[in-house]
Amino acid sequence: MKTFAMYCGSIVLLVSILLVGCSKQPDAYKIGVITPLTGSRATYGAATKQGVDLAFERINKAGGIDGKKVEAIYEDSRGEPKDAGYALQKLINVDRVPVILGAFRSAETQAIAGTAESRKVVLFSASSTADEIKYVGDYIFRNVPTNSDQGKTAAHFVLEYLQKKTAAVLYQNDDYGKSLGEAFIENFSNIGGKILAQETFEGGQKDFRHALTKIKQMRPEVVFFPGNYEECALILKQARQLGIQVPFVGGDGAYSPDLFGIAGSAANGSYYTLMAMGYGVSDEEVANFLDGFKKAYGGEPDVYAAYAYDAILVIADAIKRGGYTSDGIKDALYKLEFKGVTGITKFDSYGEVSKPYYLYEAKDGKFALVTWVPTGSVTATR
Amino acid sequence: MLPQLLANGLCAGALYAIVALGFGIIYRSTGVFHFAHGAIYTIAAYLTYLMLVATNIWWPVAVAVALLGAAFSGVLAELLVYRPIQKRRASPLAALIGSFGIYLFAVNLIALIAGNETKVLRPGVDITFEVGSVILTRFQLLGFATFVVTLVAFFLFKKSRLGRLLTAFSDNPALVEVLGWNASVIRIAIFAAGSLLAGISAIISVMDIGMDPHVGMSALLISAVAVVVGGVKLFEGAIVGGVVLGIVQSLVVWQFSVRWMDVFTFSILVLFLVLRPQGLLGKKVRLEEV
């Protein structure tokens, strides 16, 4: 009798869950957001959240989309591909969102993009730059340019702005570091630079002295070291301790205020390529954003907040044009052209954009924009 | 370049040797493959950080607290996990799995409390010393000095009455008990001492290069390889193995590249297991003596 009661109970429960799950028209449009809210990359998640919240506030203040409010469902990826996978499953199966902003790191996005594609959910990254993401499928978009562009910009910067002809490359042995390192090597060699040494490091590594000793021996004029900020900061510290005083050039992965917490003064004389803001293209939008950000949070946004903010506005625009379904959003994204804080967002047939990279110099605990007008083929910087 | 690489390798090897000695003593005398040694390494590192950065206490006090914390954690592992398992006469595999459990629990707890990110004690460039073409940080030098002190202390201990007791206990715990010693007290002392050594290595490493919650795992793996390379049957094996690994790694970088370092480290493990399981120092023994 007892088991029968339990059967009945569970069936009732199941049916009620299904009914709730099937409740028809949502009273708000929900957009999933996968970003590292905790863990070693929590500062990136915090920046993403600032940008996303600001964008939602702006959309809702203007009356939402077709009179419907929009809201975000945040899922924490902790910066780990595995956790990004759990977050994706939850957003697809429980919340049933048609569109997700995320993930943050290239490795995370690459881990979940295949699933998003096969479940026909639009996945929109505002920060993953690894080249391979381009080919995953039709439902995968991003508003950041690729690492091959980033490596190219860095190569031109070293040769044209720093005027250094020899470089050593020390890259993180993962999707991100490897593709960026290879892009740099290819472009730097093509425009007349010389690569003297190539070494790698692993995520989580703490002692880089062996590789740095080898690099020191080769006497390069510059070291290009694409990787995450934790490893890059330790590399800077140990390099300066070993007496390597040449400039270091890194990628957007090392751009984090926490870089200075580890590297301290050792970060002086290092440069980082970073996705561009829309200066010169959409100055009005940039000014609006900076103003709104200052009112909401007080202070300057970092570039990840700007890209997340822009991404949400683009997604909202696509929902408005195509409707709140994944196919509608996907088709609208391919057609739209959006002028925002990060310049013009217009997708090619791979869901990729063409935007420049800027250069920032680490100086006394801050990142300062480098004024550099490149000659030749790189489209960059104000 | 070679002198610098060798100096780095020697300093790294010195720290490997200290943590491996702790692992080796525990493994040799209790038979426990002490996976949690890695967790204790991490605990010592985070206690040092907590004391120095959060409470800003005088550094000898911080070091003392971290070392005591490490020893205490080791004893706790013995009392809460290994002893009950041993009492039930479970297989060594049960202790290994239990040990792995402690490792996962402790490391995830630390990550939960302190965060997953890399931490350093002092940001920026640290004081370095230059001898000829070799540049070493003060903590690399400190690590090597500590290694020498540990080495001397260990050999003095080995010659002492307690040292002989340890050797006797490792060879035949039942017999030592028959002679009137309390085996559980000896085991507690062994875990405390082994964990203390892990703590020493961890503290110097944290001061030199920094940490995250997962540093203990690589320390543990290096320890295990060092013990196999040096010889499981002798306490000195871990010391020799640690130093040899440090130097071999620097030679690999010199001749090949950093990316081959781990490949070589674990190839050495496999080669020794297959070709010379008794290790560098070990002698071949008959089955009856094992």
XYZ file of C-alpha atoms in Angstrom:
672
model
C 0.000 0.000 0.000
C 2.810 2.277 0.950
C 4.668 1.678 -2.328
C 1.460 2.327 -4.264
C 1.068 5.657 -2.523
C 4.654 6.513 -3.343
C 4.063 5.641 -7.008
C 1.014 7.867 -7.157
C 2.873 10.621 -5.369
C 5.807 10.544 -7.727
C 3.569 10.485 -10.805
C 1.659 13.507 -9.576
C 4.952 15.235 -8.863
C 6.341 14.363 -12.274
C 3.262 15.569 -14.111
C 3.216 18.830 -12.209
C 6.891 19.394 -13.032
C 6.174 18.698 -16.704
C 3.225 21.082 -16.668
C 5.322 23.819 -15.129
C 8.036 23.112 -17.673
C 5.579 23.400 -20.533
C 3.951 26.604 -19.424
C 3.559 28.339 -22.737
C 4.449 31.917 -23.556
C 7.129 33.088 -21.113
C 6.342 36.355 -19.379
C 9.942 37.396 -19.886
C 12.580 36.591 -22.480
C 15.363 34.728 -20.769
C 18.942 34.680 -21.963
C 21.427 32.222 -20.471
C 24.834 33.509 -19.419
C 27.747 31.141 -18.800
C 30.731 32.854 -17.203
C 33.227 32.216 -14.387
C 31.530 33.734 -11.334
C 33.841 31.940 -8.909
C 37.307 30.455 -9.136
C 40.534 31.914 -10.385
C 38.839 33.758 -13.245
C 36.070 35.293 -11.182
C 37.234 38.808 -12.074
C 36.314 38.089 -15.697
C 32.918 36.806 -14.631
C 32.374 39.913 -12.553
C 33.229 42.123 -15.543
C 30.918 40.089 -17.784
C 28.120 40.405 -15.268
C 28.555 44.175 -15.024
C 28.258 44.494 -18.789
C 25.321 42.090 -19.043
C 23.359 43.665 -16.194
C 23.882 47.119 -17.618
C 22.631 45.985 -21.030
C 19.526 44.351 -19.528
C 18.794 47.441 -17.500
C 19.006 49.545 -20.637
C 16.752 47.226 -22.656
C 14.147 46.930 -19.919
C 14.147 50.653 -19.290
C 13.336 51.162 -22.959
C 10.334 48.861 -22.608
C 11.923 45.486 -23.182
C 11.563 43.581 -26.431
C 8.056 43.775 -27.886
C 6.792 44.758 -24.469
C 8.404 41.769 -22.794
C 11.067 42.146 -20.142
C 14.386 40.416 -20.653
C 16.303 38.725 -17.900
C 19.531 36.802 -17.500
C 19.986 33.346 -16.041
C 23.562 33.145 -14.794
C 25.381 29.857 -14.607
C 28.850 29.612 -13.103
C 31.492 27.900 -15.244
C 34.344 28.501 -12.771
C 36.536 28.923 -15.852
C 36.585 25.140 -16.314
C 35.403 23.370 -19.498
C 33.772 20.628 -17.400
C 31.712 23.078 -15.354
C 30.806 25.047 -18.469
C 29.362 21.753 -19.734
C 27.162 21.373 -16.655
C 26.039 24.979 -17.003
C 25.103 24.417 -20.640
C 23.108 21.263 -19.823
C 21.199 23.103 -17.144
C 20.382 26.059 -19.379
C 19.258 23.816 -22.252
C 17.359 21.152 -20.316
C 15.937 23.019 -17.344
C 15.623 26.635 -18.403
C 15.198 25.855 -22.114
C 16.709 29.101 -23.278
C 17.142 29.495 -27.050
C 20.234 31.664 -26.722
C 23.227 31.673 -24.397
C 25.968 34.242 -23.914
C 29.189 32.364 -23.284
C 31.404 30.812 -22.487
C 34.312 32.893 -21.365
C 37.569 31.107 -22.094
C 38.268 29.521 -25.457
C 38.692 26.097 -23.860
C 35.263 26.386 -22.232
C 33.544 27.544 -25.384
C 35.187 24.838 -27.408
C 34.071 22.229 -24.891
C 30.395 23.226 -25.096
C 30.004 24.563 -28.639
C 29.463 21.117 -30.145
C 26.591 20.355 -27.793
C 24.996 23.754 -28.319
C 25.203 23.228 -32.068
C 23.649 19.764 -31.970
C 20.874 20.936 -29.630
C 20.322 23.932 -31.924
C 20.852 26.556 -29.260
C 22.562 29.802 -30.196
C 25.875 30.157 -28.359
C 27.355 33.648 -28.443
C 30.786 34.238 -26.932
C 32.013 37.718 -26.110
C 35.572 36.735 -25.282
C 36.718 33.386 -26.732
C 39.284 34.054 -29.446
C 40.719 30.624 -30.382
C 40.525 30.122 -34.136
C 39.006 26.624 -34.104
C 35.685 27.879 -32.711
C 35.011 29.347 -36.146
C 34.265 25.962 -37.673
C 32.012 24.410 -35.025
C 28.722 25.275 -36.661
C 25.922 27.647 -37.629
C 24.614 28.322 -34.124
C 27.956 29.491 -32.776
C 28.696 33.223 -32.863
C 31.159 35.626 -31.315
C 31.692 39.352 -31.409
C 35.436 39.149 -30.816
C 37.994 38.724 -33.598
C 40.158 35.601 -33.737
C 43.599 34.815 -32.397
C 45.076 34.837 -35.875
C 44.159 38.531 -36.060
C 45.471 39.035 -32.565
C 48.804 37.364 -33.302
C 49.124 39.396 -36.485
C 48.539 42.650 -34.617
C 51.105 41.675 -31.993
C 53.689 40.824 -34.671
C 53.245 44.196 -36.363
C 53.335 45.974 -33.023
C 56.663 44.400 -32.087
C 58.239 45.254 -35.410
C 56.706 48.676 -36.005
C 56.111 50.228 -32.603
C 58.730 48.553 -30.421
C 61.086 48.275 -33.415
C 62.422 44.906 -32.295
C 63.512 42.376 -34.879
C 64.116 39.243 -32.809
C 61.666 37.526 -30.518
C 61.302 34.449 -28.363
C 57.887 32.839 -28.006
C 56.757 31.212 -24.761
C 53.190 30.075 -25.142
C 50.672 28.296 -22.955
C 50.125 24.808 -24.271
C 46.337 25.011 -24.760
C 43.846 26.034 -27.470
C 44.275 29.678 -26.725
C 48.015 30.043 -26.219
C 48.992 27.721 -29.014
C 46.870 29.335 -31.725
C 47.969 32.802 -30.649
C 51.631 31.791 -30.477
C 51.505 30.202 -33.922
C 49.786 33.230 -35.443
C 52.484 35.472 -34.019
C 55.318 33.259 -35.267
C 53.876 33.052 -38.769
C 53.227 36.780 -39.126
C 56.418 37.922 -37.416
C 58.541 35.756 -39.717
C 56.597 36.949 -42.761
C 57.230 40.625 -42.120
C 60.940 40.253 -41.509
C 61.243 39.374 -37.840
C 63.220 36.439 -36.516
C 62.017 33.887 -33.962
C 64.976 32.818 -31.811
C 63.325 30.356 -29.444
C 60.032 28.588 -28.890
C 59.090 27.180 -25.500
C 55.806 26.201 -23.885
C 54.259 26.110 -20.441
C 51.255 24.376 -18.923
C 48.258 25.921 -17.193
C 48.829 25.695 -13.449
C 52.600 25.614 -13.780
C 54.433 27.666 -11.158
C 58.125 27.421 -11.991
C 59.123 28.808 -15.383
C 62.816 29.300 -14.733
C 64.001 26.484 -16.975
C 62.267 27.894 -20.054
C 63.268 31.454 -19.170
C 66.905 30.446 -18.759
C 66.867 29.011 -22.262
C 65.223 32.128 -23.632
C 67.690 34.390 -21.844
C 70.558 32.562 -23.501
C 69.186 33.397 -26.963
C 69.123 37.145 -26.169
C 65.827 37.997 -27.914
C 64.798 41.648 -28.006
C 61.206 40.768 -27.129
C 59.377 37.840 -25.562
C 55.874 37.024 -26.802
C 54.059 35.040 -24.092
C 50.377 34.320 -24.787
C 48.644 32.689 -21.829
C 46.423 33.287 -18.831
C 47.166 36.040 -16.374
C 48.243 33.791 -13.487
C 50.965 32.062 -15.456
C 51.947 35.251 -17.286
C 52.315 37.137 -14.024
C 54.586 34.459 -12.576
C 56.595 34.428 -15.813
C 57.126 38.200 -15.594
C 58.198 37.921 -11.975
C 60.633 35.093 -12.565
C 61.962 36.600 -15.807
C 62.840 39.877 -14.115
C 64.432 37.934 -11.257
C 66.579 36.093 -13.790
C 67.635 39.427 -15.223
C 65.566 39.364 -18.431
C 64.658 43.015 -18.830
C 63.361 43.063 -22.441
C 59.714 43.958 -23.187
C 57.154 41.156 -22.898
C 54.132 41.118 -25.207
C 51.086 39.024 -24.347
C 47.491 38.485 -25.381
C 44.105 39.401 -23.935
C 44.260 36.325 -21.646
C 46.786 38.106 -19.467
C 44.686 41.255 -19.204
C 43.377 41.180 -15.655
C 43.752 43.550 -12.733
C 44.960 40.525 -10.774
C 48.078 40.396 -12.974
C 49.563 43.122 -10.808
C 48.725 41.299 -7.593
C 51.249 38.639 -8.584
C 53.734 40.391 -10.848
C 53.798 43.752 -9.084
C 56.460 46.028 -10.543
C 57.713 43.130 -12.705
C 54.756 43.840 -15.020
C 56.230 47.183 -16.046
C 57.436 47.063 -19.636
C 54.910 44.470 -20.763
C 52.259 44.964 -23.470
C 48.991 43.204 -24.238
C 46.818 42.959 -27.309
C 43.181 43.439 -26.444
C 39.883 43.606 -28.301
C 39.169 47.122 -29.460
C 36.481 49.539 -28.373
C 34.639 51.353 -31.118
C 36.682 54.544 -30.992
C 36.407 56.434 -34.251
C 33.559 54.211 -35.422
C 30.911 54.534 -32.761
C 32.175 57.215 -30.397
C 28.648 58.139 -29.357
C 27.821 54.609 -28.213
C 31.141 54.363 -26.404
C 30.519 57.623 -24.568
C 27.001 56.459 -23.656
C 28.325 53.193 -22.329
C 31.137 54.764 -20.310
C 28.656 57.210 -18.845
C 26.124 54.521 -17.975
C 28.820 52.314 -16.516
C 30.124 55.084 -14.324
C 26.640 55.812 -13.007
C 25.950 52.145 -12.293
C 29.263 51.014 -10.858
C 31.471 54.083 -10.560
C 34.719 53.711 -12.434
C 35.950 52.504 -15.778
C 34.708 49.322 -17.399
C 37.189 46.823 -18.667
C 36.973 45.541 -22.214
C 35.197 42.307 -21.256
C 32.339 44.276 -19.718
C 32.082 46.253 -22.942
C 31.995 43.148 -25.143
C 29.433 41.399 -22.930
C 27.288 44.544 -22.920
C 27.479 44.786 -26.674
C 26.762 41.090 -27.107
C 23.522 41.329 -25.120
C 22.377 44.316 -27.179
C 23.136 42.389 -30.374
C 21.229 39.346 -29.114
C 18.290 41.534 -28.094
C 18.282 43.071 -31.539
C 18.230 39.605 -33.088
C 15.325 38.514 -30.852
C 13.417 41.608 -31.912
C 13.946 40.830 -35.605
C 13.744 37.051 -35.587
C 11.578 36.189 -32.603
C 12.376 34.345 -29.401
C 13.378 31.018 -30.971
C 16.856 29.716 -31.582
C 16.380 29.511 -35.349
C 14.848 32.963 -35.469
C 17.728 34.418 -33.478
C 20.314 32.568 -35.555
C 18.901 33.770 -38.885
C 18.535 37.332 -37.625
C 22.126 37.362 -36.348
C 23.493 36.459 -39.771
C 21.567 39.336 -41.328
C 22.034 42.164 -38.847
C 24.612 44.897 -38.708
C 24.939 46.471 -35.279
C 26.770 49.636 -34.331
C 27.782 49.446 -30.684
C 30.514 50.067 -28.143
C 32.835 47.583 -29.795
C 32.404 49.047 -33.258
C 30.434 47.413 -36.035
C 29.245 43.880 -35.363
C 28.480 42.100 -38.629
C 28.762 38.337 -38.949
C 30.204 36.465 -41.901
C 28.919 33.026 -42.868
C 30.946 31.458 -40.024
C 29.441 33.712 -37.361
C 32.699 35.664 -37.110
C 33.347 39.406 -36.989
C 36.115 41.575 -38.314
C 37.369 43.997 -35.676
C 40.747 45.391 -34.717
C 42.893 44.722 -31.669
C 44.343 47.453 -29.465
C 47.528 47.462 -27.456
C 47.762 48.196 -23.773
C 50.869 48.779 -21.727
C 51.125 47.603 -18.125
C 52.417 50.500 -16.128
C 52.506 50.952 -12.360
C 49.550 48.713 -11.641
C 47.360 49.863 -14.567
C 46.773 49.080 -18.208
C 47.213 52.126 -20.430
C 46.121 52.297 -24.059
C 49.088 52.603 -26.409
C 48.710 55.197 -29.116
C 49.900 53.424 -32.189
C 48.886 53.829 -35.795
C 50.086 50.775 -37.652
C 51.307 50.998 -41.194
C 50.599 48.259 -43.676
C 47.946 45.651 -43.609
C 46.783 45.584 -40.016
C 43.590 47.439 -39.347
C 44.077 48.624 -35.825
C 43.957 51.190 -33.135
C 43.190 54.818 -32.960
C 73.145 28.471 -19.715
C 74.036 25.049 -18.325
C 75.288 26.321 -14.928
C 72.046 28.259 -14.450
C 69.925 25.290 -15.461
C 71.868 22.970 -13.172
C 71.591 25.419 -10.286
C 67.825 25.681 -10.834
C 67.615 21.909 -11.116
C 69.616 21.365 -7.957
C 67.484 23.808 -5.974
C 64.287 22.223 -7.287
C 65.739 18.775 -6.600
C 66.559 19.769 -3.023
C 62.886 20.594 -2.386
C 61.764 17.421 -4.165
C 64.106 15.444 -1.931
C 62.667 16.886 1.280
C 59.041 16.182 0.398
C 59.989 12.789 -1.072
C 61.853 11.846 2.105
C 58.644 12.420 4.058
C 56.667 10.348 1.590
C 59.330 7.627 1.571
C 59.503 7.316 5.354
C 55.745 6.895 5.571
C 55.566 4.456 2.676
C 58.520 2.371 3.775
C 57.527 2.037 7.402
C 53.718 1.904 7.336
C 53.114 0.555 3.833
C 50.577 3.303 3.161
C 50.792 4.925 -0.274
C 50.163 8.295 1.299
C 48.289 10.141 -1.426
C 47.204 12.673 1.174
C 50.851 13.722 1.421
C 49.970 16.076 -1.435
C 47.074 17.519 0.540
C 49.311 18.067 3.560
C 51.766 19.873 1.313
C 48.938 22.152 0.187
C 47.692 22.665 3.727
C 51.145 23.802 4.869
C 51.360 26.172 1.910
C 47.982 27.758 2.634
C 48.617 28.001 6.367
C 51.809 29.908 5.603
C 49.905 32.205 3.292
C 47.090 32.677 5.782
C 49.471 33.485 8.604
C 51.770 35.804 6.667
C 49.293 37.680 4.506
C 46.028 37.636 6.417
C 47.278 38.004 9.980
C 50.597 39.659 9.160
C 52.304 37.801 11.986
C 56.077 37.566 12.620
C 57.338 35.051 10.051
C 58.920 32.460 12.383
C 55.557 32.132 14.108
C 53.847 31.693 10.729
C 56.321 29.002 9.710
C 55.939 27.226 13.055
C 52.152 27.264 12.793
C 52.289 25.927 9.229
C 54.670 23.124 10.199
C 52.591 22.167 13.225
C 49.477 22.277 11.061
C 51.100 19.936 8.546
C 52.202 17.477 11.236
C 48.780 17.627 12.864
C 47.021 16.959 9.535
C 49.247 13.949 8.970
C 48.408 12.548 12.389
C 44.731 13.238 11.773
C 44.857 11.245 8.535
C 46.392 8.335 10.438
C 43.909 8.476 13.306
C 40.749 9.025 11.279
C 41.431 6.965 8.180
C 44.474 4.701 8.152
C 44.155 3.285 11.655
C 40.521 2.149 11.316
C 41.373 0.621 7.959
C 44.388 -1.154 9.406
C 42.386 -2.387 12.419
C 39.972 -4.100 10.070
C 42.955 -5.729 8.344
C 41.847 -4.324 5.030
C 44.133 -4.531 2.003
C 46.688 -1.772 1.302
C 44.431 -0.812 -1.586
C 41.758 0.311 0.885
C 44.284 2.618 2.540
C 45.294 3.968 -0.869
C 41.710 4.764 -1.790
C 41.099 6.272 1.630
C 44.184 8.380 1.166
C 42.993 9.577 -2.211
C 39.718 10.488 -0.557
C 41.511 12.612 2.013
C 43.424 14.330 -0.767
C 40.286 15.213 -2.732
C 38.423 16.334 0.357
C 41.212 18.544 1.661
C 42.117 20.139 -1.663
C 38.521 20.931 -2.567
C 37.904 22.322 0.889
C 40.915 24.594 0.521
C 39.743 25.676 -2.944
C 36.310 26.402 -1.520
C 37.651 28.530 1.307
C 40.647 30.220 -0.264
C 39.724 30.146 -3.955
C 41.300 28.383 -6.902
C 43.533 31.197 -8.037
C 47.311 31.418 -7.940
C 48.647 33.205 -4.902
C 52.086 34.592 -4.193
C 53.395 35.825 -0.882
C 55.108 38.891 -2.271
C 54.247 40.369 -5.635
C 57.029 41.814 -7.725
C 60.712 41.053 -8.060
C 62.326 39.306 -5.113
C 65.915 39.668 -3.880
C 68.343 37.647 -5.983
C 72.001 36.706 -5.670
C 74.397 36.481 -8.554
C 77.346 34.096 -8.589
C 79.182 34.237 -11.894
C 76.572 33.662 -14.561
C 74.131 32.060 -12.130
C 71.283 34.025 -10.594
C 69.328 32.521 -7.707
C 66.560 33.956 -5.566
C 67.069 33.984 -1.827
C 64.435 31.309 -1.395
C 66.176 29.000 -3.829
C 69.289 29.381 -1.681
C 67.243 28.931 1.467
C 65.741 25.773 -0.011
C 69.157 24.337 -0.675
C 70.441 25.266 2.779
C 67.375 23.688 4.364
C 68.022 20.574 2.336
C 71.552 20.309 3.708
C 70.316 20.821 7.272
C 67.560 18.237 6.768
C 70.095 15.802 5.387
C 72.439 16.181 8.375
C 69.558 15.995 10.818
C 68.225 12.872 9.141
C 71.537 11.017 9.269
C 72.075 11.957 12.910
C 68.562 10.725 13.650
C 69.155 7.500 11.788
C 72.189 6.729 13.912
C 70.268 7.413 17.121
C 68.258 4.904 19.123
C 64.981 6.246 17.745
C 66.334 6.020 14.222
C 67.173 2.373 14.718
C 63.698 1.860 16.095
C 62.252 3.375 12.912
C 64.311 1.024 10.748
C 63.304 -1.911 12.897
C 59.654 -0.924 12.715
C 59.829 -0.665 8.937
C 61.337 -4.125 8.670
C 59.046 -5.893 11.081
C 56.389 -3.947 12.979
C 55.033 -7.036 14.717
C 58.413 -7.834 16.215
C 58.863 -4.289 17.487
C 55.512 -4.605 19.205
C 56.564 -7.878 20.800
C 59.567 -6.065 22.217
C 57.221 -3.806 24.135
C 56.824 -0.773 21.924
C 53.442 0.658 21.144
C 53.017 0.382 17.373
C 50.243 2.946 17.109
C 52.349 5.574 18.848
C 55.239 4.839 16.471
C 52.919 5.176 13.497
C 51.646 8.509 14.755
C 55.222 9.734 15.136
C 56.037 8.565 11.611
C 53.082 10.410 10.106
C 53.919 13.534 12.068
C 57.555 13.479 10.941
C 56.766 12.694 7.305
C 54.170 15.468 7.165
C 56.601 17.881 8.778
C 58.990 17.264 5.886
C 56.215 17.909 3.369
C 55.494 21.143 5.224
C 59.112 22.310 5.064
C 59.270 21.774 1.317
C 55.886 23.426 0.772
C 56.676 26.558 2.768
C 59.910 27.269 0.903
C 58.275 26.578 -2.442
C 55.398 28.967 -1.644
C 57.777 31.699 -0.643
C 59.757 31.201 -3.831
C 57.211 30.688 -6.604
C 53.670 30.749 -5.213
C 50.829 28.274 -5.093
C 47.305 27.212 -5.912
C 45.274 24.419 -4.277
C 46.620 21.845 -6.721
C 50.356 22.239 -6.114
C 50.294 19.256 -3.761
C 49.535 16.857 -6.587
C 52.738 17.534 -8.510
C 54.716 17.394 -5.268
C 53.176 14.005 -4.547
C 53.865 12.625 -8.020
C 57.475 13.801 -7.919
C 57.836 12.221 -4.455
C 56.524 8.896 -5.666
C 58.850 8.908 -8.686
C 61.808 9.974 -6.518
C 61.186 7.133 -4.074
C 61.056 4.570 -6.882
C 64.167 5.991 -8.561
C 66.188 6.152 -5.368
C 64.995 2.856 -3.981
C 61.934 2.011 -1.913
C 63.809 -0.125 0.581
C 66.047 2.635 1.895
C 65.067 5.957 3.441
C 67.990 7.638 1.663
C 66.521 6.536 -1.669
C 64.010 9.374 -1.700
C 66.745 11.948 -1.125
C 68.908 10.645 -3.950
C 65.875 10.237 -6.208
C 64.688 13.804 -5.597
C 68.025 15.393 -6.375
C 68.550 13.161 -9.422
C 65.121 14.121 -10.773
C 65.818 17.820 -10.329
C 69.095 17.564 -12.211
C 67.750 15.282 -14.934
C 64.926 17.740 -15.567
C 67.379 20.584 -16.072
C 69.455 18.428 -18.416
C 66.353 17.613 -20.446
C 65.634 21.322 -20.824
C 69.250 21.928 -21.803
C 69.280 19.276 -24.515
C 65.649 19.296 -25.624
C 62.891 21.558 -24.417
C 60.725 22.269 -21.409
C 57.826 20.413 -22.974
C 59.764 17.151 -22.660
C 60.365 17.534 -18.932
C 57.327 15.619 -17.697
C 57.659 13.022 -20.418
C 61.183 12.256 -19.232
C 60.232 12.303 -15.552
C 57.593 9.646 -16.012
C 59.599 7.672 -18.566
C 62.250 7.383 -15.875
C 59.590 6.024 -13.530
C 58.569 3.367 -16.027
C 62.173 2.468 -16.871
C 63.043 1.990 -13.228
C 59.935 -0.043 -12.493
C 60.757 -2.364 -15.372
C 64.545 -2.508 -15.361
C 65.659 -1.654 -11.850
C 62.731 -1.914 -9.434
C 65.059 -1.839 -6.435
C 66.097 1.717 -7.383
C 69.507 3.359 -7.620
C 70.564 2.527 -4.082
C 68.721 -0.735 -3.578
C 70.289 -4.152 -3.649
C 68.628 -7.142 -5.181
C 66.975 -9.223 -2.487
C 65.543 -12.682 -2.315
C 61.805 -13.016 -2.068
C 62.014 -14.311 1.531
C 63.682 -11.114 2.669
C 61.013 -8.828 1.313
